[in-house]
Amino acid sequence: MRTFLKSREAILSAAILALLALIASRFPAFVEPGNLARVFTDTSPLILLALGQTVVILTRCIDLSVAANLALTGMVCAMLNAAYPGVPVAAILILALAMGAVMGMINGIMVWTLNIPPIVVTLGTMTIYRGLIFVLSGGAWVNAHEMSAAFTGFPRADILGLPVLAWIAILVTGLFFIGIARTPLGRAFYAVGGNPHAAVYTGIDVGRTQFMAFTISGMLAGLTGYLWVARYSVAYVDIAGGFELEVVAACVIGGISIAGGAGTILGTLLGALFLGIVKNALPVVDISPFWQLAISGTAIIVAVAFNSRSARSKGRIILKRAEGHA
Amino acid sequence: MGITRRLFGGTALAAMLLAGGAAQAQDSVRIALVVKALGIGFFEAAAKGAEEAAAELGSVEVIYTGPTDTTAEGQIEVINALIAQNVDAIAVSANDTDALVPALKKAMQRGITVISWDSGVAPEGRQMHLNPSSNPLIGNMIIKLAADNLPEGGEVAVLSATTTSTNQNIWIEEMNKVMGDYTGIEVVGTVYGDDLADKSYREAQGLMQTYPDLDAIIAPTSVGIVAAARAVEDAGKVGQVNVTGLGLPSEMAGAIESGASKSFAIWNPIDLGYSATYLAYELATGDAEAAPGAEIPMGRMGTLTLDDNNEGAMADPFVYDESNIDEFKSIF
């Protein structure tokens, strides 16, 4: 089983390398280290949200409100900065994390205590959060010249040749690798998604675990909200419109089973990178915009086809590992 | 007792005001400037232009009004109120092409001059429509903005909104028609940012990679032009790649400041309000008639020529650069 999972990530890695080779054959400059770093930076928001989404999907839930959460937090951060340019970036970061977490908790509480299906809850909160942006901003933009230099400079500040935005993605990915593999909560995500009934018998609170997953997802969405707005130096109502689907797609391509309980952090990372490379390469290799959507869609369908094959044996992982630990 | 007196006093005051208004109506032309919604910088600026025209014409009273949010229902209420007040002319920037037609028809039946400006109403609901600019003028302006900064010619690329966006496609088509007038300027490609900041940013980045010698990016869309300017700044190509096109001064002020954009264009709302008021005055006083081919004077903006649909274009889009951005960025 482990070897099969390993080979799944191997397939994805091979696909990414093949994709890069294909692009390089048409446009060699794309694979220069400097450009690959740019592509990684550009994919960082997707990686951050996909990691949060991964733990949500692992627990058999889905969070469709991440893009709206991102947009609302981003707008609040931008409006705060426009009104009080003196507020330090550290305070804005804390605000973004807290706001995002609270919005994630709202999703989590409704799934946990009211037992409403996650897709319904997050579809509802998605609309509410988007609506709130209108209420707060009155539909107006916050523009580059209204933001302070520190505010817009933070995600693009250079550390060892990579912008802070990329470092944050690397740091969070590292935390997830450790958190999923080495903490009880990380294992609980798999247990809850793999077999909720069995999880209850081992003393795991299913609802609470799902609540934690939503909180983590929301917190990352909030953080990304600030980074997004600062990076593009503009905040408007439709920021990251439709981005939630891209986030779910990254997870699915990465092999996270929509039925819960199966998939890896490495898979999500590779899935996000795959999508990021496709999105960044399509404008460069001069493919008709009419084809671009079709190509992205094909990549997702192929990935889902792979997933449905691997889904057959899902669930056994948990039992096996649980046996091993017992 | 106090309340009664206050009520009575209020009524008396209102009566006096009404009487005063009626008396004034005898000798001045009352023109209502109906906007999409109150409190929008763009329309406040148009109102400023309307006052300028009123001062120039003399004996004109401008009534600046509109609903509190951009709904057709709100505008219909406002129009009905204006009919009741028996104004001389209504100049409206419509929230809906068709919804206002019945109310405006009623106004015209009462002898009120009705024109639309900025955002038009269907032909049966107005006597004429003032477009801020025309498709050929916009198409010419966007390439001119790029060419003006490239005396020796160069490579330019277009960053549009979506592939199906009608106005964008028409402007680009018009731009291509006049390409011959700008020797040495070569359009190397057109990409689409879908009016999303992140996609436009990526597409702009892609353009700079695909065409290392690129000199200018033309983005005739407000989301696209801002994102392209950001991409140029992040790529460290300020000074090499000039971002231009159509955008709002408040949104583009940062890009002008950083040098990523040397200039861009959009219609000037002050001129627009000025022209609409002038045209409404000319029609209301009977000095001009709205008919295909008619040439109606509009003060310092020259004359407006109406086409077969009784529509006309005011002028070239107004160019914003370092010299005037500070003045306009707070307006709209």
PDB file of N, CA and C in Angstrom, chain A residues 29-98:
ATOM      1  N   ALA A  29      13.612  29.558 -21.759  1.00  0.00           N
ATOM      2  CA  ALA A  29      13.807  30.467 -20.623  1.00  0.00           C
ATOM      3  C   ALA A  29      12.894  30.121 -19.446  1.00  0.00           C
ATOM      4  N   PHE A  30      11.847  29.338 -19.722  1.00  0.00           N
ATOM      5  CA  PHE A  30      10.885  29.043 -18.656  1.00  0.00           C
ATOM      6  C   PHE A  30      11.525  28.247 -17.533  1.00  0.00           C
ATOM      7  N   VAL A  31      12.487  27.360 -17.860  1.00  0.00           N
ATOM      8  CA  VAL A  31      13.054  26.479 -16.837  1.00  0.00           C
ATOM      9  C   VAL A  31      14.320  27.053 -16.191  1.00  0.00           C
ATOM     10  N   GLU A  32      14.640  28.309 -16.496  1.00  0.00           N
ATOM     11  CA  GLU A  32      15.753  28.945 -15.783  1.00  0.00           C
ATOM     12  C   GLU A  32      15.390  29.053 -14.308  1.00  0.00           C
ATOM     13  N   PRO A  33      16.385  28.879 -13.417  1.00  0.00           N
ATOM     14  CA  PRO A  33      16.085  28.879 -11.978  1.00  0.00           C
ATOM     15  C   PRO A  33      15.297  30.120 -11.533  1.00  0.00           C
ATOM     16  N   GLY A  34      15.688  31.278 -12.062  1.00  0.00           N
ATOM     17  CA  GLY A  34      15.014  32.519 -11.668  1.00  0.00           C
ATOM     18  C   GLY A  34      13.534  32.462 -11.993  1.00  0.00           C
ATOM     19  N   ASN A  35      13.217  31.923 -13.157  1.00  0.00           N
ATOM     20  CA  ASN A  35      11.811  31.862 -13.541  1.00  0.00           C
ATOM     21  C   ASN A  35      11.066  30.800 -12.739  1.00  0.00           C
ATOM     22  N   LEU A  36      11.713  29.680 -12.475  1.00  0.00           N
ATOM     23  CA  LEU A  36      11.053  28.649 -11.676  1.00  0.00           C
ATOM     24  C   LEU A  36      10.750  29.189 -10.276  1.00  0.00           C
ATOM     25  N   ALA A  37      11.655  29.993  -9.740  1.00  0.00           N
ATOM     26  CA  ALA A  37      11.400  30.617  -8.438  1.00  0.00           C
ATOM     27  C   ALA A  37      10.190  31.529  -8.524  1.00  0.00           C
ATOM     28  N   ARG A  38      10.070  32.235  -9.649  1.00  0.00           N
ATOM     29  CA  ARG A  38       8.918  33.122  -9.838  1.00  0.00           C
ATOM     30  C   ARG A  38       7.622  32.316  -9.885  1.00  0.00           C
ATOM     31  N   VAL A  39       7.690  31.192 -10.608  1.00  0.00           N
ATOM     32  CA  VAL A  39       6.499  30.342 -10.710  1.00  0.00           C
ATOM     33  C   VAL A  39       6.119  29.817  -9.322  1.00  0.00           C
ATOM     34  N   PHE A  40       7.119  29.430  -8.545  1.00  0.00           N
ATOM     35  CA  PHE A  40       6.842  28.921  -7.199  1.00  0.00           C
ATOM     36  C   PHE A  40       6.197  30.017  -6.347  1.00  0.00           C
ATOM     37  N   THR A  41       6.734  31.227  -6.431  1.00  0.00           N
ATOM     38  CA  THR A  41       6.164  32.340  -5.672  1.00  0.00           C
ATOM     39  C   THR A  41       4.721  32.573  -6.081  1.00  0.00           C
ATOM     40  N   ASP A  42       4.494  32.508  -7.389  1.00  0.00           N
ATOM     41  CA  ASP A  42       3.153  32.739  -7.901  1.00  0.00           C
ATOM     42  C   ASP A  42       2.190  31.658  -7.424  1.00  0.00           C
ATOM     43  N   THR A  43       2.715  30.446  -7.216  1.00  0.00           N
ATOM     44  CA  THR A  43       1.875  29.324  -6.804  1.00  0.00           C
ATOM     45  C   THR A  43       1.691  29.291  -5.280  1.00  0.00           C
ATOM     46  N   SER A  44       2.484  30.076  -4.551  1.00  0.00           N
ATOM     47  CA  SER A  44       2.445  30.022  -3.086  1.00  0.00           C
ATOM     48  C   SER A  44       1.048  30.196  -2.485  1.00  0.00           C
ATOM     49  N   PRO A  45       0.252  31.182  -2.923  1.00  0.00           N
ATOM     50  CA  PRO A  45      -1.099  31.287  -2.359  1.00  0.00           C
ATOM     51  C   PRO A  45      -1.913  30.015  -2.555  1.00  0.00           C
ATOM     52  N   LEU A  46      -1.749  29.414  -3.731  1.00  0.00           N
ATOM     53  CA  LEU A  46      -2.480  28.167  -4.019  1.00  0.00           C
ATOM     54  C   LEU A  46      -2.003  27.049  -3.086  1.00  0.00           C
ATOM     55  N   ILE A  47      -0.699  26.975  -2.862  1.00  0.00           N
ATOM     56  CA  ILE A  47      -0.151  25.948  -1.968  1.00  0.00           C
ATOM     57  C   ILE A  47      -0.723  26.133  -0.558  1.00  0.00           C
ATOM     58  N   LEU A  48      -0.701  27.373  -0.080  1.00  0.00           N
ATOM     59  CA  LEU A  48      -1.184  27.641   1.284  1.00  0.00           C
ATOM     60  C   LEU A  48      -2.642  27.200   1.440  1.00  0.00           C
ATOM     61  N   LEU A  49      -3.480  27.605   0.504  1.00  0.00           N
ATOM     62  CA  LEU A  49      -4.899  27.253   0.613  1.00  0.00           C
ATOM     63  C   LEU A  49      -5.112  25.758   0.408  1.00  0.00           C
ATOM     64  N   ALA A  50      -4.350  25.154  -0.490  1.00  0.00           N
ATOM     65  CA  ALA A  50      -4.529  23.728  -0.758  1.00  0.00           C
ATOM     66  C   ALA A  50      -4.133  22.891   0.456  1.00  0.00           C
ATOM     67  N   LEU A  51      -3.126  23.342   1.205  1.00  0.00           N
ATOM     68  CA  LEU A  51      -2.732  22.608   2.410  1.00  0.00           C
ATOM     69  C   LEU A  51      -3.879  22.625   3.415  1.00  0.00           C
ATOM     70  N   GLY A  52      -4.473  23.793   3.608  1.00  0.00           N
ATOM     71  CA  GLY A  52      -5.607  23.887   4.528  1.00  0.00           C
ATOM     72  C   GLY A  52      -6.766  23.029   4.050  1.00  0.00           C
ATOM     73  N   GLN A  53      -7.015  23.096   2.746  1.00  0.00           N
ATOM     74  CA  GLN A  53      -8.112  22.315   2.173  1.00  0.00           C
ATOM     75  C   GLN A  53      -7.852  20.818   2.346  1.00  0.00           C
ATOM     76  N   THR A  54      -6.590  20.432   2.272  1.00  0.00           N
ATOM     77  CA  THR A  54      -6.244  19.013   2.391  1.00  0.00           C
ATOM     78  C   THR A  54      -6.759  18.432   3.706  1.00  0.00           C
ATOM     79  N   VAL A  55      -6.477  19.112   4.829  1.00  0.00           N
ATOM     80  CA  VAL A  55      -6.916  18.537   6.102  1.00  0.00           C
ATOM     81  C   VAL A  55      -8.440  18.530   6.184  1.00  0.00           C
ATOM     82  N   VAL A  56      -9.078  19.525   5.559  1.00  0.00           N
ATOM     83  CA  VAL A  56     -10.550  19.527   5.560  1.00  0.00           C
ATOM     84  C   VAL A  56     -11.076  18.330   4.765  1.00  0.00           C
ATOM     85  N   ILE A  57     -10.503  18.108   3.599  1.00  0.00           N
ATOM     86  CA  ILE A  57     -10.979  16.999   2.757  1.00  0.00           C
ATOM     87  C   ILE A  57     -10.641  15.651   3.407  1.00  0.00           C
ATOM     88  N   LEU A  58      -9.506  15.595   4.079  1.00  0.00           N
ATOM     89  CA  LEU A  58      -9.134  14.348   4.767  1.00  0.00           C
ATOM     90  C   LEU A  58     -10.218  13.925   5.756  1.00  0.00           C
ATOM     91  N   THR A  59     -10.882  14.907   6.382  1.00  0.00           N
ATOM     92  CA  THR A  59     -11.925  14.584   7.362  1.00  0.00           C
ATOM     93  C   THR A  59     -13.299  14.447   6.703  1.00  0.00           C
ATOM     94  N   ARG A  60     -13.322  14.209   5.411  1.00  0.00           N
ATOM     95  CA  ARG A  60     -14.570  14.010   4.644  1.00  0.00           C
ATOM     96  C   ARG A  60     -15.416  15.275   4.545  1.00  0.00           C
ATOM     97  N   CYS A  61     -14.790  16.441   4.697  1.00  0.00           N
ATOM     98  CA  CYS A  61     -15.531  17.689   4.528  1.00  0.00           C
ATOM     99  C   CYS A  61     -14.994  18.404   3.284  1.00  0.00           C
ATOM    100  N   ILE A  62     -15.539  19.584   3.005  1.00  0.00           N
ATOM    101  CA  ILE A  62     -14.990  20.428   1.941  1.00  0.00           C
ATOM    102  C   ILE A  62     -15.219  21.872   2.364  1.00  0.00           C
ATOM    103  N   ASP A  63     -14.271  22.740   2.052  1.00  0.00           N
ATOM    104  CA  ASP A  63     -14.397  24.142   2.438  1.00  0.00           C
ATOM    105  C   ASP A  63     -14.435  24.989   1.174  1.00  0.00           C
ATOM    106  N   LEU A  64     -15.665  25.380   0.773  1.00  0.00           N
ATOM    107  CA  LEU A  64     -15.804  26.196  -0.434  1.00  0.00           C
ATOM    108  C   LEU A  64     -15.671  27.683  -0.137  1.00  0.00           C
ATOM    109  N   SER A  65     -15.553  28.036   1.162  1.00  0.00           N
ATOM    110  CA  SER A  65     -15.550  29.458   1.512  1.00  0.00           C
ATOM    111  C   SER A  65     -14.140  30.038   1.558  1.00  0.00           C
ATOM    112  N   VAL A  66     -13.111  29.243   1.213  1.00  0.00           N
ATOM    113  CA  VAL A  66     -11.747  29.753   1.386  1.00  0.00           C
ATOM    114  C   VAL A  66     -11.460  31.010   0.565  1.00  0.00           C
ATOM    115  N   ALA A  67     -11.917  31.041  -0.677  1.00  0.00           N
ATOM    116  CA  ALA A  67     -11.609  32.209  -1.511  1.00  0.00           C
ATOM    117  C   ALA A  67     -12.343  33.449  -0.999  1.00  0.00           C
ATOM    118  N   ALA A  68     -13.578  33.248  -0.518  1.00  0.00           N
ATOM    119  CA  ALA A  68     -14.338  34.377   0.020  1.00  0.00           C
ATOM    120  C   ALA A  68     -13.709  34.854   1.329  1.00  0.00           C
ATOM    121  N   ASN A  69     -13.268  33.922   2.143  1.00  0.00           N
ATOM    122  CA  ASN A  69     -12.556  34.237   3.380  1.00  0.00           C
ATOM    123  C   ASN A  69     -11.309  35.064   3.058  1.00  0.00           C
ATOM    124  N   LEU A  70     -10.559  34.580   2.072  1.00  0.00           N
ATOM    125  CA  LEU A  70      -9.357  35.281   1.613  1.00  0.00           C
ATOM    126  C   LEU A  70      -9.690  36.714   1.197  1.00  0.00           C
ATOM    127  N   ALA A  71     -10.748  36.844   0.412  1.00  0.00           N
ATOM    128  CA  ALA A  71     -11.105  38.157  -0.129  1.00  0.00           C
ATOM    129  C   ALA A  71     -11.554  39.107   0.984  1.00  0.00           C
ATOM    130  N   LEU A  72     -12.350  38.587   1.918  1.00  0.00           N
ATOM    131  CA  LEU A  72     -12.852  39.441   3.001  1.00  0.00           C
ATOM    132  C   LEU A  72     -11.703  39.880   3.899  1.00  0.00           C
ATOM    133  N   THR A  73     -10.847  38.923   4.292  1.00  0.00           N
ATOM    134  CA  THR A  73      -9.716  39.279   5.145  1.00  0.00           C
ATOM    135  C   THR A  73      -8.802  40.265   4.423  1.00  0.00           C
ATOM    136  N   GLY A  74      -8.559  40.004   3.148  1.00  0.00           N
ATOM    137  CA  GLY A  74      -7.710  40.898   2.367  1.00  0.00           C
ATOM    138  C   GLY A  74      -8.276  42.306   2.326  1.00  0.00           C
ATOM    139  N   MET A  75      -9.585  42.409   2.118  1.00  0.00           N
ATOM    140  CA  MET A  75     -10.219  43.727   2.059  1.00  0.00           C
ATOM    141  C   MET A  75     -10.108  44.439   3.396  1.00  0.00           C
ATOM    142  N   VAL A  76     -10.350  43.709   4.503  1.00  0.00           N
ATOM    143  CA  VAL A  76     -10.262  44.331   5.826  1.00  0.00           C
ATOM    144  C   VAL A  76      -8.839  44.820   6.083  1.00  0.00           C
ATOM    145  N   CYS A  77      -7.854  43.991   5.759  1.00  0.00           N
ATOM    146  CA  CYS A  77      -6.450  44.388   5.953  1.00  0.00           C
ATOM    147  C   CYS A  77      -6.137  45.645   5.126  1.00  0.00           C
ATOM    148  N   ALA A  78      -6.602  45.640   3.876  1.00  0.00           N
ATOM    149  CA  ALA A  78      -6.312  46.775   2.997  1.00  0.00           C
ATOM    150  C   ALA A  78      -6.989  48.050   3.499  1.00  0.00           C
ATOM    151  N   MET A  79      -8.239  47.899   3.954  1.00  0.00           N
ATOM    152  CA  MET A  79      -8.958  49.084   4.453  1.00  0.00           C
ATOM    153  C   MET A  79      -8.316  49.602   5.725  1.00  0.00           C
ATOM    154  N   LEU A  80      -7.872  48.670   6.586  1.00  0.00           N
ATOM    155  CA  LEU A  80      -7.190  49.070   7.823  1.00  0.00           C
ATOM    156  C   LEU A  80      -5.927  49.832   7.484  1.00  0.00           C
ATOM    157  N   ASN A  81      -5.177  49.298   6.522  1.00  0.00           N
ATOM    158  CA  ASN A  81      -3.927  49.938   6.134  1.00  0.00           C
ATOM    159  C   ASN A  81      -4.171  51.316   5.519  1.00  0.00           C
ATOM    160  N   ALA A  82      -5.235  51.419   4.727  1.00  0.00           N
ATOM    161  CA  ALA A  82      -5.533  52.703   4.091  1.00  0.00           C
ATOM    162  C   ALA A  82      -5.922  53.740   5.136  1.00  0.00           C
ATOM    163  N   ALA A  83      -6.653  53.280   6.171  1.00  0.00           N
ATOM    164  CA  ALA A  83      -7.124  54.221   7.186  1.00  0.00           C
ATOM    165  C   ALA A  83      -6.023  54.550   8.193  1.00  0.00           C
ATOM    166  N   TYR A  84      -5.253  53.548   8.591  1.00  0.00           N
ATOM    167  CA  TYR A  84      -4.182  53.747   9.576  1.00  0.00           C
ATOM    168  C   TYR A  84      -2.873  53.182   9.022  1.00  0.00           C
ATOM    169  N   PRO A  85      -2.177  53.947   8.183  1.00  0.00           N
ATOM    170  CA  PRO A  85      -0.962  53.432   7.545  1.00  0.00           C
ATOM    171  C   PRO A  85       0.113  53.054   8.564  1.00  0.00           C
ATOM    172  N   GLY A  86      -0.006  53.555   9.798  1.00  0.00           N
ATOM    173  CA  GLY A  86       1.034  53.302  10.789  1.00  0.00           C
ATOM    174  C   GLY A  86       0.976  51.923  11.428  1.00  0.00           C
ATOM    175  N   VAL A  87      -0.126  51.199  11.271  1.00  0.00           N
ATOM    176  CA  VAL A  87      -0.250  49.888  11.915  1.00  0.00           C
ATOM    177  C   VAL A  87       0.821  48.945  11.356  1.00  0.00           C
ATOM    178  N   PRO A  88       1.653  48.366  12.244  1.00  0.00           N
ATOM    179  CA  PRO A  88       2.751  47.538  11.736  1.00  0.00           C
ATOM    180  C   PRO A  88       2.261  46.265  11.046  1.00  0.00           C
ATOM    181  N   VAL A  89       3.103  45.765  10.132  1.00  0.00           N
ATOM    182  CA  VAL A  89       2.734  44.578   9.357  1.00  0.00           C
ATOM    183  C   VAL A  89       2.488  43.388  10.282  1.00  0.00           C
ATOM    184  N   ALA A  90       3.262  43.293  11.373  1.00  0.00           N
ATOM    185  CA  ALA A  90       3.080  42.172  12.308  1.00  0.00           C
ATOM    186  C   ALA A  90       1.646  42.154  12.837  1.00  0.00           C
ATOM    187  N   ALA A  91       1.131  43.321  13.167  1.00  0.00           N
ATOM    188  CA  ALA A  91      -0.240  43.397  13.685  1.00  0.00           C
ATOM    189  C   ALA A  91      -1.232  42.993  12.612  1.00  0.00           C
ATOM    190  N   ILE A  92      -0.968  43.385  11.378  1.00  0.00           N
ATOM    191  CA  ILE A  92      -1.866  43.029  10.277  1.00  0.00           C
ATOM    192  C   ILE A  92      -1.844  41.525  10.041  1.00  0.00           C
ATOM    193  N   LEU A  93      -0.638  40.920  10.166  1.00  0.00           N
ATOM    194  CA  LEU A  93      -0.531  39.473  10.010  1.00  0.00           C
ATOM    195  C   LEU A  93      -1.359  38.755  11.068  1.00  0.00           C
ATOM    196  N   ILE A  94      -1.261  39.232  12.302  1.00  0.00           N
ATOM    197  CA  ILE A  94      -2.019  38.604  13.391  1.00  0.00           C
ATOM    198  C   ILE A  94      -3.512  38.761  13.139  1.00  0.00           C
ATOM    199  N   LEU A  95      -3.893  39.967  12.721  1.00  0.00           N
ATOM    200  CA  LEU A  95      -5.306  40.210  12.414  1.00  0.00           C
ATOM    201  C   LEU A  95      -5.792  39.261  11.315  1.00  0.00           C
ATOM    202  N   ALA A  96      -4.972  39.109  10.263  1.00  0.00           N
ATOM    203  CA  ALA A  96      -5.369  38.258   9.137  1.00  0.00           C
ATOM    204  C   ALA A  96      -5.541  36.813   9.596  1.00  0.00           C
ATOM    205  N   LEU A  97      -4.582  36.317  10.389  1.00  0.00           N
ATOM    206  CA  LEU A  97      -4.673  34.946  10.891  1.00  0.00           C
ATOM    207  C   LEU A  97      -5.914  34.784  11.764  1.00  0.00           C
ATOM    208  N   ALA A  98      -6.151  35.744  12.648  1.00  0.00           N
ATOM    209  CA  ALA A  98      -7.272  35.647  13.585  1.00  0.00           C
ATOM    210  C   ALA A  98      -8.604  35.717  12.857  1.00  0.00           C
TER     211      ALA A  98
END
